[in-house]
PDB file of C-alpha atoms and ligand atoms in Angstrom:
ATOM      1  CA  MET A   1     152.962  33.562  29.616  1.00 92.00           C
ATOM      2  CA  LYS A   2     151.044  36.758  30.013  1.00 95.00           C
ATOM      3  CA  ARG A   3     147.693  37.048  28.305  1.00 97.00           C
ATOM      4  CA  LEU A   4     147.167  40.293  26.422  1.00 98.00           C
ATOM      5  CA  PRO A   5     144.034  42.298  25.674  1.00 97.00           C
ATOM      6  CA  LYS A   6     142.955  41.864  22.052  1.00 97.00           C
ATOM      7  CA  PRO A   7     144.183  44.708  19.827  1.00 98.00           C
ATOM      8  CA  ASP A   8     141.732  47.591  19.762  1.00 97.00           C
ATOM      9  CA  MET A   9     141.694  47.844  15.972  1.00 97.00           C
ATOM     10  CA  LYS A  10     139.692  46.232  13.209  1.00 97.00           C
ATOM     11  CA  ALA A  11     141.256  43.864  10.696  1.00 97.00           C
ATOM     12  CA  GLU A  12     139.663  45.889   7.903  1.00 97.00           C
ATOM     13  CA  GLU A  13     141.078  49.269   8.950  1.00 97.00           C
ATOM     14  CA  VAL A  14     144.603  47.854   9.213  1.00 98.00           C
ATOM     15  CA  TYR A  15     144.323  46.174   5.809  1.00 97.00           C
ATOM     16  CA  VAL A  16     142.934  49.340   4.165  1.00 97.00           C
ATOM     17  CA  SER A  17     145.698  51.415   5.715  1.00 97.00           C
ATOM     18  CA  CYS A  18     148.395  49.013   4.451  1.00 97.00           C
ATOM     19  CA  VAL A  19     146.869  48.967   0.959  1.00 97.00           C
ATOM     20  CA  SER A  20     146.733  52.771   0.861  1.00 95.00           C
ATOM     21  CA  GLY A  21     150.533  52.727   0.740  1.00 93.00           C
ATOM     22  CA  VAL A  22     150.662  50.505  -2.374  1.00 93.00           C
ATOM     23  CA  VAL A  23     152.044  52.649  -5.177  1.00 89.00           C
ATOM     24  CA  THR A  24     150.558  51.498  -8.474  1.00 92.00           C
ATOM     25  CA  ASP A  25     146.839  51.829  -9.125  1.00 93.00           C
ATOM     26  CA  ALA A  26     146.599  48.345 -10.632  1.00 93.00           C
ATOM     27  CA  ALA A  27     148.208  46.677  -7.606  1.00 93.00           C
ATOM     28  CA  LYS A  28     146.066  48.736  -5.249  1.00 95.00           C
ATOM     29  CA  ALA A  29     142.885  47.746  -7.113  1.00 95.00           C
ATOM     30  CA  HIS A  30     143.943  44.098  -6.932  1.00 94.00           C
ATOM     31  CA  PHE A  31     144.319  44.304  -3.128  1.00 95.00           C
ATOM     32  CA  GLN A  32     140.989  46.100  -2.827  1.00 96.00           C
ATOM     33  CA  ALA A  33     139.233  43.449  -4.905  1.00 95.00           C
ATOM     34  CA  CYS A  34     140.542  40.722  -2.585  1.00 95.00           C
ATOM     35  CA  ALA A  35     139.644  42.496   0.667  1.00 95.00           C
ATOM     36  CA  LYS A  36     136.375  40.633   1.176  1.00 95.00           C
ATOM     37  CA  ASP A  37     138.023  37.197   0.979  1.00 95.00           C
ATOM     38  CA  LEU A  38     140.751  38.212   3.390  1.00 95.00           C
ATOM     39  CA  LEU A  39     138.325  39.679   5.887  1.00 95.00           C
ATOM     40  CA  GLU A  40     136.255  36.510   5.835  1.00 96.00           C
ATOM     41  CA  LEU A  41     139.412  34.603   6.657  1.00 96.00           C
ATOM     42  CA  SER A  42     140.128  36.981   9.539  1.00 97.00           C
ATOM     43  CA  GLN A  43     136.701  36.231  11.008  1.00 97.00           C
ATOM     44  CA  GLN A  44     137.416  32.535  10.710  1.00 98.00           C
ATOM     45  CA  TYR A  45     140.753  33.170  12.423  1.00 98.00           C
ATOM     46  CA  ASP A  46     139.013  34.701  15.455  1.00 98.00           C
ATOM     47  CA  ALA A  47     136.553  31.812  15.684  1.00 98.00           C
ATOM     48  CA  TRP A  48     139.214  29.111  15.409  1.00 98.00           C
ATOM     49  CA  ALA A  49     141.663  30.905  17.688  1.00 98.00           C
ATOM     50  CA  ALA A  50     138.946  31.061  20.348  1.00 97.00           C
ATOM     51  CA  SER A  51     138.357  27.306  20.082  1.00 96.00           C
ATOM     52  CA  ASN A  52     142.071  26.416  19.721  1.00 95.00           C
ATOM     53  CA  GLU A  53     141.522  25.153  16.203  1.00 96.00           C
ATOM     54  CA  LEU A  54     143.876  27.367  14.200  1.00 97.00           C
ATOM     55  CA  HIS A  55     145.495  24.173  12.902  1.00 96.00           C
ATOM     56  CA  LEU A  56     142.435  23.778  10.660  1.00 96.00           C
ATOM     57  CA  PHE A  57     143.804  26.479   8.334  1.00 96.00           C
ATOM     58  CA  ARG A  58     145.633  25.028   5.362  1.00 93.00           C
ATOM     59  CA  SER A  59     149.227  26.207   5.275  1.00 91.00           C
ATOM     60  CA  SER A  60     151.087  27.438   2.208  1.00 90.00           C
ATOM     61  CA  LEU A  61     154.171  25.701   0.906  1.00 86.00           C
ATOM     62  CA  ARG A  62     157.566  27.011   1.952  1.00 84.00           C
ATOM     63  CA  GLY A  63     159.141  29.440  -0.499  1.00 83.00           C
ATOM     64  CA  ASN A  64     157.352  29.951  -3.830  1.00 87.00           C
ATOM     65  CA  ARG A  65     156.219  33.539  -3.533  1.00 91.00           C
ATOM     66  CA  LYS A  66     153.952  33.107  -6.544  1.00 91.00           C
ATOM     67  CA  GLN A  67     151.541  30.608  -5.013  1.00 92.00           C
ATOM     68  CA  VAL A  68     148.065  31.975  -4.504  1.00 90.00           C
ATOM     69  CA  ALA A  69     147.216  32.376  -0.831  1.00 89.00           C
ATOM     70  CA  ALA A  70     143.857  34.102  -0.544  1.00 85.00           C
ATOM     71  CA  GLY A  71     141.339  35.593  -2.945  1.00 84.00           C
ATOM     72  CA  GLY A  72     143.832  35.684  -5.829  1.00 88.00           C
ATOM     73  CA  LEU A  73     146.613  37.403  -3.864  1.00 94.00           C
ATOM     74  CA  THR A  74     149.945  35.644  -3.898  1.00 94.00           C
ATOM     75  CA  LYS A  75     152.049  34.834  -0.888  1.00 94.00           C
ATOM     76  CA  GLY A  76     154.672  37.345  -2.092  1.00 95.00           C
ATOM     77  CA  GLU A  77     152.112  40.149  -2.389  1.00 96.00           C
ATOM     78  CA  LEU A  78     150.758  39.495   1.113  1.00 96.00           C
ATOM     79  CA  THR A  79     154.103  39.220   2.882  1.00 95.00           C
ATOM     80  CA  ASP A  80     155.379  42.325   1.059  1.00 96.00           C
ATOM     81  CA  LEU A  81     152.258  44.179   2.172  1.00 96.00           C
ATOM     82  CA  CYS A  82     153.357  43.563   5.750  1.00 97.00           C
ATOM     83  CA  THR A  83     157.072  44.245   5.238  1.00 96.00           C
ATOM     84  CA  ASN A  84     156.750  47.327   3.042  1.00 96.00           C
ATOM     85  CA  HIS A  85     153.610  48.951   4.383  1.00 96.00           C
ATOM     86  CA  MET A  86     153.212  47.973   8.032  1.00 96.00           C
ATOM     87  CA  VAL A  87     156.709  47.304   9.383  1.00 96.00           C
ATOM     88  CA  LYS A  88     158.550  49.996   7.430  1.00 96.00           C
ATOM     89  CA  GLN A  89     159.081  53.267   9.289  1.00 95.00           C
ATOM     90  CA  GLY A  90     157.237  56.253   7.825  1.00 94.00           C
ATOM     91  CA  GLN A  91     154.437  54.236   6.206  1.00 94.00           C
ATOM     92  CA  ARG A  92     150.883  55.136   7.165  1.00 94.00           C
ATOM     93  CA  ALA A  93     150.102  51.678   8.597  1.00 96.00           C
ATOM     94  CA  ARG A  94     153.231  51.749  10.768  1.00 97.00           C
ATOM     95  CA  THR A  95     151.090  53.443  13.391  1.00 97.00           C
ATOM     96  CA  TYR A  96     149.236  50.120  13.864  1.00 98.00           C
ATOM     97  CA  TYR A  97     152.532  48.295  14.313  1.00 98.00           C
ATOM     98  CA  ASP A  98     153.541  50.796  16.998  1.00 98.00           C
ATOM     99  CA  ARG A  99     150.170  50.496  18.746  1.00 98.00           C
ATOM    100  CA  LEU A 100     150.460  46.711  18.814  1.00 98.00           C
ATOM    101  CA  MET A 101     153.916  47.002  20.390  1.00 98.00           C
ATOM    102  CA  LEU A 102     152.358  49.020  23.215  1.00 98.00           C
ATOM    103  CA  LEU A 103     150.351  45.945  24.245  1.00 98.00           C
ATOM    104  CA  ALA A 104     153.536  44.446  25.714  1.00 98.00           C
ATOM    105  CA  PRO A 105     153.106  44.764  29.500  1.00 95.00           C
ATOM    106  CA  HIS A 106     155.556  47.452  30.708  1.00 96.00           C
ATOM    107  CA  GLY A 107     157.471  46.923  27.479  1.00 97.00           C
ATOM    108  CA  LYS A 108     158.273  43.331  28.448  1.00 97.00           C
ATOM    109  CA  CYS A 109     157.830  40.258  26.262  1.00 98.00           C
ATOM    110  CA  PRO A 110     154.564  38.490  27.228  1.00 97.00           C
ATOM    111  CA  LEU A 111     156.014  35.107  26.256  1.00 97.00           C
ATOM    112  CA  CYS A 112     159.096  34.893  28.500  1.00 97.00           C
ATOM    113  CA  GLY A 113     158.216  37.771  30.838  1.00 96.00           C
ATOM    114  CA  PHE A 114     161.740  39.164  31.126  1.00 96.00           C
ATOM    115  CA  GLY A 115     162.973  40.087  27.617  1.00 97.00           C
ATOM    116  CA  GLN A 116     162.295  43.510  26.167  1.00 98.00           C
ATOM    117  CA  ALA A 117     159.515  43.447  23.572  1.00 98.00           C
ATOM    118  CA  SER A 118     161.204  44.589  20.388  1.00 97.00           C
ATOM    119  CA  THR A 119     159.325  43.012  17.507  1.00 97.00           C
ATOM    120  CA  LEU A 120     155.944  41.680  16.392  1.00 97.00           C
ATOM    121  CA  ASP A 121     155.654  37.937  16.053  1.00 96.00           C
ATOM    122  CA  HIS A 122     153.259  36.441  13.507  1.00 96.00           C
ATOM    123  CA  PHE A 123     151.490  33.853  15.682  1.00 96.00           C
ATOM    124  CA  LEU A 124     150.730  31.944  12.481  1.00 96.00           C
ATOM    125  CA  SER A 125     153.930  32.561  10.535  1.00 94.00           C
ATOM    126  CA  LYS A 126     153.640  34.668   7.428  1.00 92.00           C
ATOM    127  CA  ALA A 127     155.855  32.193   5.586  1.00 92.00           C
ATOM    128  CA  LEU A 128     153.196  29.498   5.938  1.00 94.00           C
ATOM    129  CA  TYR A 129     150.039  31.521   6.540  1.00 95.00           C
ATOM    130  CA  PRO A 130     150.499  34.706   4.449  1.00 95.00           C
ATOM    131  CA  SER A 131     146.780  35.527   4.551  1.00 96.00           C
ATOM    132  CA  PHE A 132     147.300  36.706   8.146  1.00 97.00           C
ATOM    133  CA  SER A 133     150.359  38.870   7.478  1.00 96.00           C
ATOM    134  CA  VAL A 134     148.677  42.103   8.582  1.00 98.00           C
ATOM    135  CA  LEU A 135     145.881  40.707  10.751  1.00 98.00           C
ATOM    136  CA  PRO A 136     146.171  42.458  14.145  1.00 98.00           C
ATOM    137  CA  ASN A 137     144.980  39.441  16.155  1.00 98.00           C
ATOM    138  CA  ASN A 138     147.803  37.430  14.599  1.00 98.00           C
ATOM    139  CA  LEU A 139     150.499  39.944  15.592  1.00 98.00           C
ATOM    140  CA  VAL A 140     151.951  39.597  19.079  1.00 98.00           C
ATOM    141  CA  PRO A 141     154.678  41.812  20.587  1.00 98.00           C
ATOM    142  CA  CYS A 142     157.613  39.818  21.911  1.00 97.00           C
ATOM    143  CA  CYS A 143     161.378  39.846  22.433  1.00 97.00           C
ATOM    144  CA  SER A 144     163.828  38.893  19.704  1.00 96.00           C
ATOM    145  CA  ASP A 145     164.880  35.695  21.520  1.00 96.00           C
ATOM    146  CA  CYS A 146     161.316  34.382  21.755  1.00 96.00           C
ATOM    147  CA  ASN A 147     160.671  35.465  18.171  1.00 95.00           C
ATOM    148  CA  ARG A 148     163.698  33.499  16.951  1.00 93.00           C
ATOM    149  CA  LYS A 149     162.889  30.415  18.994  1.00 90.00           C
ATOM    150  CA  LYS A 150     159.271  30.310  17.897  1.00 84.00           C
ATOM    151  CA  GLU A 151     159.775  28.348  14.722  1.00 75.00           C
ATOM    152  CA  SER A 152     157.766  28.901  11.578  1.00 76.00           C
ATOM    153  CA  THR A 153     156.167  25.505  11.577  1.00 83.00           C
ATOM    154  CA  LYS A 154     152.903  24.226  10.243  1.00 91.00           C
ATOM    155  CA  LEU A 155     150.414  24.223  13.080  1.00 93.00           C
ATOM    156  CA  THR A 156     148.995  20.823  13.989  1.00 93.00           C
ATOM    157  CA  ILE A 157     146.736  19.646  16.774  1.00 92.00           C
ATOM    158  CA  ASP A 158     149.854  18.434  18.637  1.00 93.00           C
ATOM    159  CA  ASN A 159     152.182  21.442  18.395  1.00 93.00           C
ATOM    160  CA  GLN A 160     149.844  24.230  19.459  1.00 94.00           C
ATOM    161  CA  ILE A 161     150.945  26.820  21.985  1.00 95.00           C
ATOM    162  CA  PRO A 162     148.844  29.303  23.997  1.00 97.00           C
ATOM    163  CA  HIS A 163     147.740  32.366  22.025  1.00 97.00           C
ATOM    164  CA  PRO A 164     148.269  35.509  24.148  1.00 98.00           C
ATOM    165  CA  TYR A 165     145.061  37.116  22.800  1.00 98.00           C
ATOM    166  CA  PHE A 166     142.845  34.042  23.071  1.00 98.00           C
ATOM    167  CA  GLU A 167     144.146  31.665  25.749  1.00 97.00           C
ATOM    168  CA  SER A 168     141.895  30.921  28.705  1.00 95.00           C
ATOM    169  CA  ALA A 169     142.502  32.841  31.967  1.00 96.00           C
ATOM    170  CA  ILE A 170     143.266  29.530  33.669  1.00 95.00           C
ATOM    171  CA  ILE A 171     146.830  29.786  32.399  1.00 96.00           C
ATOM    172  CA  GLU A 172     147.338  32.819  34.641  1.00 95.00           C
ATOM    173  CA  ASN A 173     145.117  31.874  37.539  1.00 95.00           C
ATOM    174  CA  GLU A 174     146.610  28.493  38.368  1.00 96.00           C
ATOM    175  CA  VAL A 175     150.200  27.568  39.196  1.00 97.00           C
ATOM    176  CA  TRP A 176     151.897  25.319  36.638  1.00 98.00           C
ATOM    177  CA  LEU A 177     155.521  26.519  36.751  1.00 98.00           C
ATOM    178  CA  ASN A 178     157.717  25.006  39.451  1.00 98.00           C
ATOM    179  CA  VAL A 179     161.359  24.784  40.445  1.00 98.00           C
ATOM    180  CA  SER A 180     163.457  22.101  42.023  1.00 97.00           C
ATOM    181  CA  LEU A 181     166.747  23.154  43.601  1.00 97.00           C
ATOM    182  CA  LYS A 182     170.085  21.525  43.061  1.00 95.00           C
ATOM    183  CA  GLU A 183     171.802  21.438  46.445  1.00 92.00           C
ATOM    184  CA  THR A 184     175.026  23.009  45.260  1.00 92.00           C
ATOM    185  CA  THR A 185     176.844  26.221  46.145  1.00 90.00           C
ATOM    186  CA  PRO A 186     175.427  28.406  44.765  1.00 91.00           C
ATOM    187  CA  THR A 187     172.166  26.563  44.251  1.00 93.00           C
ATOM    188  CA  THR A 188     170.804  26.038  40.740  1.00 95.00           C
ATOM    189  CA  ALA A 189     167.115  26.440  39.900  1.00 97.00           C
ATOM    190  CA  MET A 190     165.706  23.775  37.580  1.00 98.00           C
ATOM    191  CA  TYR A 191     162.366  24.738  36.053  1.00 98.00           C
ATOM    192  CA  PHE A 192     159.627  22.312  35.082  1.00 98.00           C
ATOM    193  CA  VAL A 193     155.948  22.271  34.215  1.00 98.00           C
ATOM    194  CA  ASN A 194     153.571  20.669  36.675  1.00 97.00           C
ATOM    195  CA  VAL A 195     150.121  20.688  35.115  1.00 96.00           C
ATOM    196  CA  PRO A 196     147.330  21.225  37.683  1.00 95.00           C
ATOM    197  CA  ILE A 197     144.738  18.524  38.210  1.00 94.00           C
ATOM    198  CA  GLY A 198     141.641  19.121  36.147  1.00 94.00           C
ATOM    199  CA  TRP A 199     143.311  20.666  33.112  1.00 96.00           C
ATOM    200  CA  SER A 200     142.321  19.315  29.733  1.00 95.00           C
ATOM    201  CA  ASP A 201     144.957  17.308  27.860  1.00 95.00           C
ATOM    202  CA  ALA A 202     144.924  19.922  25.100  1.00 95.00           C
ATOM    203  CA  MET A 203     145.716  22.750  27.483  1.00 96.00           C
ATOM    204  CA  ALA A 204     148.500  20.751  29.117  1.00 97.00           C
ATOM    205  CA  VAL A 205     149.981  20.089  25.682  1.00 97.00           C
ATOM    206  CA  ARG A 206     149.851  23.791  24.771  1.00 97.00           C
ATOM    207  CA  VAL A 207     151.666  24.845  27.949  1.00 98.00           C
ATOM    208  CA  ARG A 208     154.319  22.120  27.622  1.00 97.00           C
ATOM    209  CA  ASN A 209     154.910  22.984  23.951  1.00 96.00           C
ATOM    210  CA  TYR A 210     155.309  26.648  24.887  1.00 97.00           C
ATOM    211  CA  PHE A 211     157.706  25.886  27.755  1.00 97.00           C
ATOM    212  CA  HIS A 212     159.919  23.525  25.738  1.00 96.00           C
ATOM    213  CA  GLY A 213     159.653  25.340  22.393  1.00 95.00           C
ATOM    214  CA  LEU A 214     160.936  28.624  23.808  1.00 96.00           C
ATOM    215  CA  ASN A 215     163.633  26.813  25.806  1.00 96.00           C
ATOM    216  CA  LEU A 216     162.288  28.397  28.974  1.00 98.00           C
ATOM    217  CA  ALA A 217     163.821  25.905  31.415  1.00 98.00           C
ATOM    218  CA  SER A 218     167.276  27.081  30.467  1.00 97.00           C
ATOM    219  CA  ARG A 219     166.413  30.762  29.975  1.00 98.00           C
ATOM    220  CA  PHE A 220     164.557  31.006  33.318  1.00 98.00           C
ATOM    221  CA  SER A 221     167.446  29.251  35.023  1.00 98.00           C
ATOM    222  CA  VAL A 222     169.861  31.918  33.753  1.00 97.00           C
ATOM    223  CA  GLU A 223     167.620  34.689  35.119  1.00 97.00           C
ATOM    224  CA  ALA A 224     167.392  32.849  38.443  1.00 97.00           C
ATOM    225  CA  ALA A 225     171.170  32.420  38.698  1.00 96.00           C
ATOM    226  CA  SER A 226     171.886  36.147  39.020  1.00 95.00           C
ATOM    227  CA  GLU A 227     168.973  36.561  41.437  1.00 96.00           C
ATOM    228  CA  ILE A 228     170.401  33.780  43.630  1.00 96.00           C
ATOM    229  CA  ILE A 229     173.816  35.455  43.792  1.00 94.00           C
ATOM    230  CA  SER A 230     172.530  38.868  44.856  1.00 93.00           C
ATOM    231  CA  LEU A 231     169.992  37.252  47.200  1.00 95.00           C
ATOM    232  CA  SER A 232     172.787  35.445  48.999  1.00 93.00           C
ATOM    233  CA  ASP A 233     174.448  38.751  49.942  1.00 91.00           C
ATOM    234  CA  PHE A 234     171.127  40.122  51.137  1.00 93.00           C
ATOM    235  CA  LEU A 235     170.209  37.066  53.218  1.00 93.00           C
ATOM    236  CA  ALA A 236     173.594  37.232  54.973  1.00 91.00           C
ATOM    237  CA  GLN A 237     172.466  40.533  56.450  1.00 92.00           C
ATOM    238  CA  LEU A 238     169.223  39.105  57.842  1.00 91.00           C
ATOM    239  CA  GLY A 239     170.984  36.944  60.380  1.00 81.00           C
ATOM    240  CA  THR A 240     168.858  34.133  61.740  1.00 90.00           C
ATOM    241  CA  ASP A 241     167.338  31.195  59.839  1.00 91.00           C
ATOM    242  CA  GLN A 242     163.967  32.386  61.124  1.00 93.00           C
ATOM    243  CA  HIS A 243     164.365  35.830  59.542  1.00 94.00           C
ATOM    244  CA  ILE A 244     165.624  34.312  56.314  1.00 95.00           C
ATOM    245  CA  GLY A 245     162.688  31.884  56.172  1.00 95.00           C
ATOM    246  CA  ASN A 246     160.189  34.661  56.839  1.00 96.00           C
ATOM    247  CA  TYR A 247     161.659  36.832  54.103  1.00 96.00           C
ATOM    248  CA  LEU A 248     161.630  34.036  51.513  1.00 97.00           C
ATOM    249  CA  GLU A 249     158.039  33.132  52.365  1.00 97.00           C
ATOM    250  CA  ARG A 250     156.953  36.760  52.037  1.00 97.00           C
ATOM    251  CA  MET A 251     158.670  37.072  48.663  1.00 97.00           C
ATOM    252  CA  ALA A 252     157.146  33.810  47.403  1.00 97.00           C
ATOM    253  CA  LYS A 253     153.687  34.947  48.417  1.00 97.00           C
ATOM    254  CA  THR A 254     154.113  38.400  46.893  1.00 97.00           C
ATOM    255  CA  GLU A 255     155.499  37.123  43.578  1.00 96.00           C
ATOM    256  CA  ARG A 256     152.880  34.382  43.173  1.00 95.00           C
ATOM    257  CA  ALA A 257     150.171  36.949  43.923  1.00 95.00           C
ATOM    258  CA  LEU A 258     151.538  39.304  41.254  1.00 93.00           C
ATOM    259  CA  HIS A 259     151.853  36.702  38.489  1.00 93.00           C
ATOM    260  CA  LYS A 260     151.533  33.031  39.247  1.00 95.00           C
ATOM    261  CA  ASN A 261     153.912  31.614  36.667  1.00 97.00           C
ATOM    262  CA  THR A 262     156.946  33.866  36.432  1.00 97.00           C
ATOM    263  CA  TRP A 263     160.473  32.518  36.883  1.00 97.00           C
ATOM    264  CA  LYS A 264     160.742  34.650  40.024  1.00 97.00           C
ATOM    265  CA  ALA A 265     157.552  33.412  41.680  1.00 97.00           C
ATOM    266  CA  ALA A 266     158.500  29.760  41.108  1.00 98.00           C
ATOM    267  CA  LEU A 267     162.045  30.405  42.318  1.00 98.00           C
ATOM    268  CA  TYR A 268     161.046  32.051  45.608  1.00 98.00           C
ATOM    269  CA  GLU A 269     158.481  29.391  46.346  1.00 97.00           C
ATOM    270  CA  ALA A 270     161.150  26.700  45.934  1.00 97.00           C
ATOM    271  CA  LEU A 271     163.665  28.639  48.064  1.00 97.00           C
ATOM    272  CA  ALA A 272     161.098  29.254  50.797  1.00 97.00           C
ATOM    273  CA  GLY A 273     160.102  25.586  50.790  1.00 96.00           C
ATOM    274  CA  SER A 274     163.636  24.214  51.040  1.00 96.00           C
ATOM    275  CA  ILE A 275     164.845  23.439  54.567  1.00 95.00           C
ATOM    276  CA  TRP A 276     168.335  22.940  53.132  1.00 95.00           C
ATOM    277  CA  TYR A 277     168.379  26.403  51.530  1.00 95.00           C
ATOM    278  CA  ARG A 278     166.870  28.210  54.517  1.00 93.00           C
ATOM    279  CA  SER A 279     169.307  26.700  56.957  1.00 91.00           C
ATOM    280  CA  GLY A 280     172.527  27.580  55.164  1.00 91.00           C
ATOM    281  CA  GLY A 281     172.190  26.485  51.518  1.00 89.00           C
ATOM    282  CA  TRP A 282     171.922  30.145  50.609  1.00 91.00           C
ATOM    283  CA  HIS A 283     175.644  30.753  51.346  1.00 86.00           C
ATOM    284  CA  ARG A 284     177.744  31.247  48.267  1.00 76.00           C
TER     285      ARG A 284
HETATM  286 ZN1   ZN B 301     160.558  36.744  25.255  1.00 78.85          ZN
END
């Protein structure tokens, strides 16, 4: 997972911009009257996200658009505010949506690292936490696959995942993603999480939940499979086992230095460390 810089926009300005698109005066006044309550909740969101305690928010019930979510606003009103005034093309607040999408590093999904970022994910789902429907710190750019796999579930202390805007830098600075190789032709990369010594149990749980919840073992393995095929043709041109070993080691070092926990970094480290692969396992 790639951590992202927090959105450079205030919760209040995004909310005001969304509300400015509401058509009827009565509905607009209702949103304006509830602004204070919502903004207080957004401050609580920042505090609890920073301490990994977002599960302390009470979730709404599924369905039932009429249930009151925050300050007298219903779940339906809050989710529609997002859909009709932030997501919809041509609306004034759409500019914030587009700016949030630009936070995706090189247009890539920060969750899987290889998909194209194409949507904004509600970190706390708007179906269960409608109060955060248009809160910028709750909106994370990601690819459609990750968005689909990230289920709209009630957050508990046990099912938390890392928050790209709030997670500690440790998740990027220490290696936790590894590969073991199946000694077949061509080889298959099997991804697993190996939590570093010294991590808190809570952090280990977050990373494991993220890895399993987004089905990354299988999705990384698919990315690795095409890399392994083209790599095989390239290695054939290098000639000696020594040259092949040197190349794999250089790639492993370079990829781990770039980003420690990408599918590619873990793959090259495993390939470089495998005597079997270096001495002929690379043939296809
Ligand atoms: Zn993704």
